[in-house]
PDB file of C-alpha atoms and ligand atoms in Angstrom:
ATOM      1  CA  MET A   1      83.849 -57.077 142.030  1.00  0.00           C
ATOM      2  CA  GLY A   2      80.416 -57.834 142.632  1.00  0.00           C
ATOM      3  CA  LEU A   3      79.863 -60.889 139.871  1.00  0.00           C
ATOM      4  CA  GLN A   4      82.769 -63.103 141.519  1.00  0.00           C
ATOM      5  CA  ALA A   5      80.869 -62.638 144.968  1.00  0.00           C
ATOM      6  CA  ILE A   6      78.282 -63.468 143.690  1.00  0.00           C
ATOM      7  CA  VAL A   7      79.393 -66.417 141.596  1.00  0.00           C
ATOM      8  CA  VAL A   8      81.233 -67.724 144.786  1.00  0.00           C
ATOM      9  CA  GLY A   9      78.431 -67.364 146.985  1.00  0.00           C
ATOM     10  CA  VAL A  10      76.143 -69.461 144.549  1.00  0.00           C
ATOM     11  CA  LEU A  11      79.196 -72.212 144.064  1.00  0.00           C
ATOM     12  CA  VAL A  12      78.944 -72.265 147.978  1.00  0.00           C
ATOM     13  CA  GLN A  13      74.997 -72.849 148.060  1.00  0.00           C
ATOM     14  CA  PHE A  14      75.584 -75.306 145.342  1.00  0.00           C
ATOM     15  CA  SER A  15      78.638 -77.377 145.479  1.00  0.00           C
ATOM     16  CA  GLU A  16      77.181 -80.257 147.645  1.00  0.00           C
ATOM     17  CA  SER A  17      74.456 -80.873 144.505  1.00  0.00           C
ATOM     18  CA  PHE A  18      76.018 -79.807 142.225  1.00  0.00           C
ATOM     19  CA  SER A  19      80.166 -79.751 141.823  1.00  0.00           C
ATOM     20  CA  MET A  20      80.836 -76.832 140.075  1.00  0.00           C
ATOM     21  CA  VAL A  21      84.230 -76.794 141.467  1.00  0.00           C
ATOM     22  CA  ASP A  22      86.106 -78.736 144.127  1.00  0.00           C
ATOM     23  CA  LEU A  23      86.205 -76.124 146.820  1.00  0.00           C
ATOM     24  CA  PHE A  24      89.152 -77.136 148.742  1.00  0.00           C
ATOM     25  CA  ASP A  25      91.638 -77.882 145.886  1.00  0.00           C
ATOM     26  CA  THR A  26      91.196 -74.951 143.244  1.00  0.00           C
ATOM     27  CA  GLU A  27      88.910 -72.143 143.127  1.00  0.00           C
ATOM     28  CA  PRO A  28      87.451 -71.522 139.991  1.00  0.00           C
ATOM     29  CA  GLY A  29      89.506 -69.194 138.184  1.00  0.00           C
ATOM     30  CA  ALA A  30      89.147 -65.768 138.007  1.00  0.00           C
ATOM     31  CA  PRO A  31      87.249 -64.142 135.657  1.00  0.00           C
ATOM     32  CA  VAL A  32      88.411 -63.151 132.415  1.00  0.00           C
ATOM     33  CA  ASP A  33      87.927 -59.946 130.619  1.00  0.00           C
ATOM     34  CA  LEU A  34      88.327 -60.581 126.928  1.00  0.00           C
ATOM     35  CA  MET A  35      86.606 -57.664 125.294  1.00  0.00           C
ATOM     36  CA  GLY A  36      84.013 -57.004 127.533  1.00  0.00           C
ATOM     37  CA  SER A  37      82.953 -60.544 128.033  1.00  0.00           C
ATOM     38  CA  VAL A  38      83.999 -62.348 130.685  1.00  0.00           C
ATOM     39  CA  ILE A  39      85.667 -65.421 130.737  1.00  0.00           C
ATOM     40  CA  TRP A  40      85.111 -67.988 133.750  1.00  0.00           C
ATOM     41  CA  PRO A  41      88.185 -70.385 133.216  1.00  0.00           C
ATOM     42  CA  LEU A  42      87.045 -74.350 134.867  1.00  0.00           C
ATOM     43  CA  CYS A  43      84.410 -73.480 136.150  1.00  0.00           C
ATOM     44  CA  LEU A  44      82.963 -76.798 135.643  1.00  0.00           C
ATOM     45  CA  ASP A  45      85.477 -79.527 137.192  1.00  0.00           C
ATOM     46  CA  GLU A  46      85.991 -82.691 135.466  1.00  0.00           C
ATOM     47  CA  ASP A  47      82.400 -84.688 137.302  1.00  0.00           C
ATOM     48  CA  ALA A  48      80.544 -81.755 136.120  1.00  0.00           C
ATOM     49  CA  GLN A  49      81.503 -81.411 132.678  1.00  0.00           C
ATOM     50  CA  ALA A  50      80.708 -85.541 132.190  1.00  0.00           C
ATOM     51  CA  ALA A  51      77.913 -85.215 134.201  1.00  0.00           C
ATOM     52  CA  MET A  52      76.311 -82.294 131.478  1.00  0.00           C
ATOM     53  CA  LEU A  53      77.608 -84.348 128.258  1.00  0.00           C
ATOM     54  CA  ALA A  54      75.599 -87.974 129.399  1.00  0.00           C
ATOM     55  CA  ASP A  55      72.880 -84.517 129.692  1.00  0.00           C
ATOM     56  CA  LEU A  56      73.133 -83.117 126.584  1.00  0.00           C
ATOM     57  CA  ARG A  57      73.594 -86.426 124.869  1.00  0.00           C
ATOM     58  CA  ASP A  58      69.941 -87.550 125.863  1.00  0.00           C
ATOM     59  CA  VAL A  59      69.169 -84.166 124.843  1.00  0.00           C
ATOM     60  CA  ALA A  60      70.851 -85.072 121.380  1.00  0.00           C
ATOM     61  CA  ARG A  61      68.714 -88.363 121.352  1.00  0.00           C
ATOM     62  CA  ALA A  62      65.436 -86.732 121.607  1.00  0.00           C
ATOM     63  CA  ALA A  63      66.287 -84.278 119.010  1.00  0.00           C
ATOM     64  CA  PRO A  64      69.112 -84.971 116.975  1.00  0.00           C
ATOM     65  CA  PHE A  65      72.155 -82.507 115.904  1.00  0.00           C
ATOM     66  CA  ARG A  66      72.045 -81.104 112.366  1.00  0.00           C
ATOM     67  CA  GLN A  67      73.156 -78.849 110.066  1.00  0.00           C
ATOM     68  CA  TYR A  68      71.482 -75.755 109.005  1.00  0.00           C
ATOM     69  CA  GLU A  69      71.501 -73.869 106.540  1.00  0.00           C
ATOM     70  CA  THR A  70      71.600 -70.341 106.686  1.00  0.00           C
ATOM     71  CA  PRO A  71      70.011 -68.066 104.652  1.00  0.00           C
ATOM     72  CA  GLY A  72      72.818 -67.552 101.982  1.00  0.00           C
ATOM     73  CA  GLY A  73      72.731 -70.711 101.378  1.00  0.00           C
ATOM     74  CA  HIS A  74      75.566 -71.818 103.031  1.00  0.00           C
ATOM     75  CA  LYS A  75      75.624 -75.235 105.187  1.00  0.00           C
ATOM     76  CA  MET A  76      77.266 -74.336 108.243  1.00  0.00           C
ATOM     77  CA  SER A  77      79.974 -76.828 109.772  1.00  0.00           C
ATOM     78  CA  VAL A  78      78.624 -76.655 113.341  1.00  0.00           C
ATOM     79  CA  ARG A  79      76.473 -79.619 113.980  1.00  0.00           C
ATOM     80  CA  MET A  80      72.639 -77.845 116.285  1.00  0.00           C
ATOM     81  CA  THR A  81      70.301 -78.645 118.284  1.00  0.00           C
ATOM     82  CA  SER A  82      68.474 -77.329 121.537  1.00  0.00           C
ATOM     83  CA  ALA A  83      66.387 -77.676 124.208  1.00  0.00           C
ATOM     84  CA  GLY A  84      63.998 -75.717 125.759  1.00  0.00           C
ATOM     85  CA  ASP A  85      60.796 -73.451 125.136  1.00  0.00           C
ATOM     86  CA  VAL A  86      62.241 -72.381 121.505  1.00  0.00           C
ATOM     87  CA  GLY A  87      65.140 -73.764 120.155  1.00  0.00           C
ATOM     88  CA  TRP A  88      67.464 -71.119 117.080  1.00  0.00           C
ATOM     89  CA  MET A  89      68.013 -72.600 113.702  1.00  0.00           C
ATOM     90  CA  THR A  90      68.286 -71.384 110.587  1.00  0.00           C
ATOM     91  CA  ASP A  91      66.687 -72.232 106.784  1.00  0.00           C
ATOM     92  CA  ARG A  92      66.980 -70.220 103.420  1.00  0.00           C
ATOM     93  CA  LYS A  93      63.889 -68.512 105.099  1.00  0.00           C
ATOM     94  CA  GLY A  94      66.213 -66.978 107.701  1.00  0.00           C
ATOM     95  CA  TYR A  95      67.688 -66.880 111.498  1.00  0.00           C
ATOM     96  CA  ARG A  96      64.818 -67.407 113.540  1.00  0.00           C
ATOM     97  CA  TYR A  97      64.133 -69.456 116.971  1.00  0.00           C
ATOM     98  CA  SER A  98      61.367 -72.167 116.509  1.00  0.00           C
ATOM     99  CA  LYS A  99      59.141 -74.338 119.025  1.00  0.00           C
ATOM    100  CA  ARG A 100      59.308 -77.721 117.176  1.00  0.00           C
ATOM    101  CA  HIS A 101      62.588 -79.625 115.886  1.00  0.00           C
ATOM    102  CA  GLY A 102      63.195 -80.819 112.544  1.00  0.00           C
ATOM    103  CA  ASP A 103      61.046 -84.019 113.607  1.00  0.00           C
ATOM    104  CA  GLY A 104      58.092 -82.238 114.349  1.00  0.00           C
ATOM    105  CA  GLY A 105      58.577 -82.651 118.144  1.00  0.00           C
ATOM    106  CA  ALA A 106      59.035 -80.310 120.895  1.00  0.00           C
ATOM    107  CA  TRP A 107      62.327 -79.626 122.313  1.00  0.00           C
ATOM    108  CA  PRO A 108      63.278 -81.722 125.393  1.00  0.00           C
ATOM    109  CA  GLU A 109      63.255 -79.879 128.523  1.00  0.00           C
ATOM    110  CA  ILE A 110      66.868 -77.655 129.057  1.00  0.00           C
ATOM    111  CA  PRO A 111      69.101 -79.797 132.002  1.00  0.00           C
ATOM    112  CA  ALA A 112      69.176 -79.100 135.389  1.00  0.00           C
ATOM    113  CA  SER A 113      73.070 -79.326 134.866  1.00  0.00           C
ATOM    114  CA  VAL A 114      72.678 -76.188 132.167  1.00  0.00           C
ATOM    115  CA  LEU A 115      70.190 -74.503 134.550  1.00  0.00           C
ATOM    116  CA  ASP A 116      72.199 -74.361 137.523  1.00  0.00           C
ATOM    117  CA  VAL A 117      75.317 -72.668 135.600  1.00  0.00           C
ATOM    118  CA  TRP A 118      73.104 -69.671 134.222  1.00  0.00           C
ATOM    119  CA  ARG A 119      71.642 -69.240 137.420  1.00  0.00           C
ATOM    120  CA  ALA A 120      75.760 -69.076 139.074  1.00  0.00           C
ATOM    121  CA  VAL A 121      76.421 -66.310 136.577  1.00  0.00           C
ATOM    122  CA  SER A 122      73.842 -64.554 134.747  1.00  0.00           C
ATOM    123  CA  GLY A 123      73.475 -62.270 137.616  1.00  0.00           C
ATOM    124  CA  VAL A 124      69.529 -62.404 136.574  1.00  0.00           C
ATOM    125  CA  ASP A 125      67.015 -63.741 138.365  1.00  0.00           C
ATOM    126  CA  ARG A 126      65.058 -65.152 135.576  1.00  0.00           C
ATOM    127  CA  ASP A 127      65.537 -68.526 133.589  1.00  0.00           C
ATOM    128  CA  PRO A 128      67.121 -68.614 130.257  1.00  0.00           C
ATOM    129  CA  ASP A 129      64.143 -70.322 127.540  1.00  0.00           C
ATOM    130  CA  SER A 130      66.141 -71.611 124.916  1.00  0.00           C
ATOM    131  CA  CYS A 131      69.553 -73.691 124.920  1.00  0.00           C
ATOM    132  CA  LEU A 132      71.276 -73.892 121.974  1.00  0.00           C
ATOM    133  CA  VAL A 133      73.849 -77.472 121.423  1.00  0.00           C
ATOM    134  CA  ASN A 134      76.633 -76.825 118.995  1.00  0.00           C
ATOM    135  CA  PHE A 135      78.942 -79.696 117.729  1.00  0.00           C
ATOM    136  CA  TYR A 136      82.097 -79.044 116.744  1.00  0.00           C
ATOM    137  CA  GLY A 137      83.726 -81.756 114.175  1.00  0.00           C
ATOM    138  CA  GLU A 138      87.092 -82.063 112.803  1.00  0.00           C
ATOM    139  CA  GLY A 139      87.644 -78.196 110.396  1.00  0.00           C
ATOM    140  CA  ALA A 140      84.562 -76.740 112.097  1.00  0.00           C
ATOM    141  CA  ARG A 141      84.448 -73.887 112.780  1.00  0.00           C
ATOM    142  CA  MET A 142      82.024 -70.306 113.317  1.00  0.00           C
ATOM    143  CA  SER A 143      82.068 -67.132 112.127  1.00  0.00           C
ATOM    144  CA  LEU A 144      81.977 -63.680 113.352  1.00  0.00           C
ATOM    145  CA  HIS A 145      78.497 -63.149 114.384  1.00  0.00           C
ATOM    146  CA  GLN A 146      75.954 -61.274 116.889  1.00  0.00           C
ATOM    147  CA  ASP A 147      73.419 -62.891 118.591  1.00  0.00           C
ATOM    148  CA  LYS A 148      71.027 -60.989 118.463  1.00  0.00           C
ATOM    149  CA  ASP A 149      67.559 -62.916 117.363  1.00  0.00           C
ATOM    150  CA  GLU A 150      66.467 -62.200 120.546  1.00  0.00           C
ATOM    151  CA  ALA A 151      62.949 -60.036 121.644  1.00  0.00           C
ATOM    152  CA  GLU A 152      64.919 -58.602 124.403  1.00  0.00           C
ATOM    153  CA  LEU A 153      68.753 -57.967 124.034  1.00  0.00           C
ATOM    154  CA  ARG A 154      68.924 -56.661 127.678  1.00  0.00           C
ATOM    155  CA  TRP A 155      69.053 -60.330 128.626  1.00  0.00           C
ATOM    156  CA  PRO A 156      72.864 -61.670 129.074  1.00  0.00           C
ATOM    157  CA  VAL A 157      73.927 -65.015 127.047  1.00  0.00           C
ATOM    158  CA  VAL A 158      75.831 -67.153 128.750  1.00  0.00           C
ATOM    159  CA  SER A 159      78.019 -70.186 126.874  1.00  0.00           C
ATOM    160  CA  ILE A 160      79.667 -73.084 128.428  1.00  0.00           C
ATOM    161  CA  SER A 161      82.147 -74.935 126.734  1.00  0.00           C
ATOM    162  CA  LEU A 162      83.257 -78.955 126.983  1.00  0.00           C
ATOM    163  CA  GLY A 163      85.394 -81.307 125.019  1.00  0.00           C
ATOM    164  CA  ASP A 164      87.887 -79.907 122.914  1.00  0.00           C
ATOM    165  CA  PRO A 165      89.907 -75.871 122.428  1.00  0.00           C
ATOM    166  CA  GLY A 166      87.817 -73.479 120.929  1.00  0.00           C
ATOM    167  CA  LEU A 167      89.872 -70.429 119.609  1.00  0.00           C
ATOM    168  CA  PHE A 168      86.735 -67.858 120.374  1.00  0.00           C
ATOM    169  CA  ARG A 169      87.869 -64.524 119.401  1.00  0.00           C
ATOM    170  CA  VAL A 170      85.267 -61.425 120.841  1.00  0.00           C
ATOM    171  CA  GLY A 171      85.155 -57.406 119.041  1.00  0.00           C
ATOM    172  CA  GLY A 172      82.627 -54.616 119.487  1.00  0.00           C
ATOM    173  CA  GLN A 173      79.081 -53.743 117.821  1.00  0.00           C
ATOM    174  CA  ALA A 174      80.913 -53.442 114.465  1.00  0.00           C
ATOM    175  CA  ARG A 175      82.104 -55.867 112.601  1.00  0.00           C
ATOM    176  CA  THR A 176      85.220 -54.417 111.735  1.00  0.00           C
ATOM    177  CA  ASP A 177      86.246 -53.654 115.623  1.00  0.00           C
ATOM    178  CA  PRO A 178      89.222 -54.679 116.547  1.00  0.00           C
ATOM    179  CA  THR A 179      88.933 -57.987 118.522  1.00  0.00           C
ATOM    180  CA  LYS A 180      90.729 -60.207 121.060  1.00  0.00           C
ATOM    181  CA  SER A 181      90.729 -64.155 121.240  1.00  0.00           C
ATOM    182  CA  ARG A 182      91.204 -67.069 123.747  1.00  0.00           C
ATOM    183  CA  TRP A 183      91.340 -70.731 123.628  1.00  0.00           C
ATOM    184  CA  LEU A 184      88.432 -71.538 125.753  1.00  0.00           C
ATOM    185  CA  MET A 185      88.785 -74.969 127.677  1.00  0.00           C
ATOM    186  CA  SER A 186      86.860 -77.539 128.473  1.00  0.00           C
ATOM    187  CA  GLY A 187      84.419 -76.610 131.708  1.00  0.00           C
ATOM    188  CA  ASP A 188      84.598 -72.441 130.745  1.00  0.00           C
ATOM    189  CA  VAL A 189      81.612 -70.301 131.093  1.00  0.00           C
ATOM    190  CA  ALA A 190      81.793 -67.064 128.770  1.00  0.00           C
ATOM    191  CA  VAL A 191      79.215 -64.436 129.693  1.00  0.00           C
ATOM    192  CA  LEU A 192      78.311 -61.538 127.125  1.00  0.00           C
ATOM    193  CA  SER A 193      75.910 -59.030 129.127  1.00  0.00           C
ATOM    194  CA  GLY A 194      75.801 -55.163 129.177  1.00  0.00           C
ATOM    195  CA  ASP A 195      77.751 -53.246 126.687  1.00  0.00           C
ATOM    196  CA  ALA A 196      79.284 -56.613 125.055  1.00  0.00           C
ATOM    197  CA  ARG A 197      75.790 -57.990 124.904  1.00  0.00           C
ATOM    198  CA  LEU A 198      75.836 -56.536 121.243  1.00  0.00           C
ATOM    199  CA  ALA A 199      79.728 -58.017 120.665  1.00  0.00           C
ATOM    200  CA  TYR A 200      80.860 -59.473 117.453  1.00  0.00           C
ATOM    201  CA  HIS A 201      82.340 -63.134 118.627  1.00  0.00           C
ATOM    202  CA  GLY A 202      82.681 -66.455 116.919  1.00  0.00           C
ATOM    203  CA  ILE A 203      84.835 -69.257 117.238  1.00  0.00           C
ATOM    204  CA  ASP A 204      87.532 -69.061 114.345  1.00  0.00           C
ATOM    205  CA  ARG A 205      89.134 -73.239 115.059  1.00  0.00           C
ATOM    206  CA  ILE A 206      89.451 -76.020 117.137  1.00  0.00           C
ATOM    207  CA  LYS A 207      92.314 -78.053 118.585  1.00  0.00           C
ATOM    208  CA  PHE A 208      90.642 -81.068 116.918  1.00  0.00           C
ATOM    209  CA  GLY A 209      91.259 -84.330 119.521  1.00  0.00           C
ATOM    210  CA  GLU A 210      93.008 -82.287 122.115  1.00  0.00           C
ATOM    211  CA  GLY A 211      90.211 -82.059 124.750  1.00  0.00           C
ATOM    212  CA  GLY A 212      90.197 -85.744 126.233  1.00  0.00           C
ATOM    213  CA  LEU A 213      86.201 -85.281 127.325  1.00  0.00           C
ATOM    214  CA  LEU A 214      84.642 -86.842 123.740  1.00  0.00           C
ATOM    215  CA  PRO A 215      85.960 -90.007 123.333  1.00  0.00           C
ATOM    216  CA  ASP A 216      86.040 -89.402 119.527  1.00  0.00           C
ATOM    217  CA  GLY A 217      87.079 -85.792 119.960  1.00  0.00           C
ATOM    218  CA  GLY A 218      85.463 -82.571 119.128  1.00  0.00           C
ATOM    219  CA  ARG A 219      83.727 -79.446 120.656  1.00  0.00           C
ATOM    220  CA  ILE A 220      80.672 -78.790 121.940  1.00  0.00           C
ATOM    221  CA  ASN A 221      78.918 -75.606 123.164  1.00  0.00           C
ATOM    222  CA  VAL A 222      76.486 -74.705 124.573  1.00  0.00           C
ATOM    223  CA  THR A 223      74.568 -71.240 124.555  1.00  0.00           C
ATOM    224  CA  LEU A 224      71.797 -70.421 126.959  1.00  0.00           C
ATOM    225  CA  ARG A 225      69.271 -67.130 125.573  1.00  0.00           C
ATOM    226  CA  VAL A 226      66.191 -65.509 127.013  1.00  0.00           C
ATOM    227  CA  ALA A 227      64.645 -65.459 123.244  1.00  0.00           C
ATOM    228  CA  ARG A 228      61.186 -64.893 124.475  1.00  0.00           C
TER     229      ARG A 228
HETATM  230  C1  LIG B 301      80.308 -71.368 120.453  1.00  0.00           C
HETATM  231  N1  LIG B 301      80.066 -69.104 120.831  1.00  0.00           N
HETATM  232  O1  LIG B 301      81.436 -71.397 122.086  1.00  0.00           O
HETATM  233  C2  LIG B 301      80.472 -70.082 119.643  1.00  0.00           C
HETATM  234  N2  LIG B 301      77.540 -66.922 121.904  1.00  0.00           N
HETATM  235  O2  LIG B 301      80.586 -72.404 120.019  1.00  0.00           O
HETATM  236  C3  LIG B 301      78.773 -68.282 120.924  1.00  0.00           C
HETATM  237  O3  LIG B 301      78.372 -68.226 119.740  1.00  0.00           O
HETATM  238  C4  LIG B 301      78.700 -67.529 121.892  1.00  0.00           C
HETATM  239  O4  LIG B 301      80.081 -68.056 123.256  1.00  0.00           O
HETATM  240  C5  LIG B 301      76.984 -66.061 122.908  1.00  0.00           C
HETATM  241  C6  LIG B 301      77.095 -65.462 124.316  1.00  0.00           C
HETATM  242  C7  LIG B 301      78.561 -66.623 124.173  1.00  0.00           C
HETATM  243  C8  LIG B 301      78.675 -67.566 123.159  1.00  0.00           C
HETATM  244 FE1  LIG B 302      77.264 -66.466 119.092  1.00  0.00          FE
END
């Protein structure tokens, strides 16, 4: 498959500076198709996961996690922050991308460790301008949604999972289409592109405390997008 060839090629290129996978004892899991989305199991090894987690802690220090409210007035159970030129947010006025975080400052830069993953798996030569960081504590979930707040929907969306397992559900372009589910593990990367770009998807639940990467439990998901 073309994408796998590209990823393996880029992995070889990056393997010295970016420990995405230990090519000597494991290869990245073969890509898994889930209703047209592509999941790369264990794309990041434990060292790469720990390095990215440290970078994300810096992001959260600059722009603290917040619990946003949906336009319908529901508090989201997931806590969010962002990096990049624009960050995704929501309040009573609607879903949108904002140049400033809650304290009024610009968002921090997207960490290089995160950009490397986009460059390896996105299949496009344009970098993302927005990096949403989701934190799932005990009981947090994300209901079925489409990613469609971006100006141009032809760019892929790449997401990286860290920490506790999360049950990822993907369907079609209609909310009522049949769905399939798979546990996303720490280090897994999911790509929504092509026909799956507008697929409904969500996280039904997490296995709190079972991941090992975060000492106090929880799941982090990093979603990269070209928003503008
Ligand atoms: C999550 N992921 O894994 C939520 N969106 O916590 C997403 O909403 C998502 O995994 C677009 C593309 C891939 C994703
Ligand atoms: Fe999404």
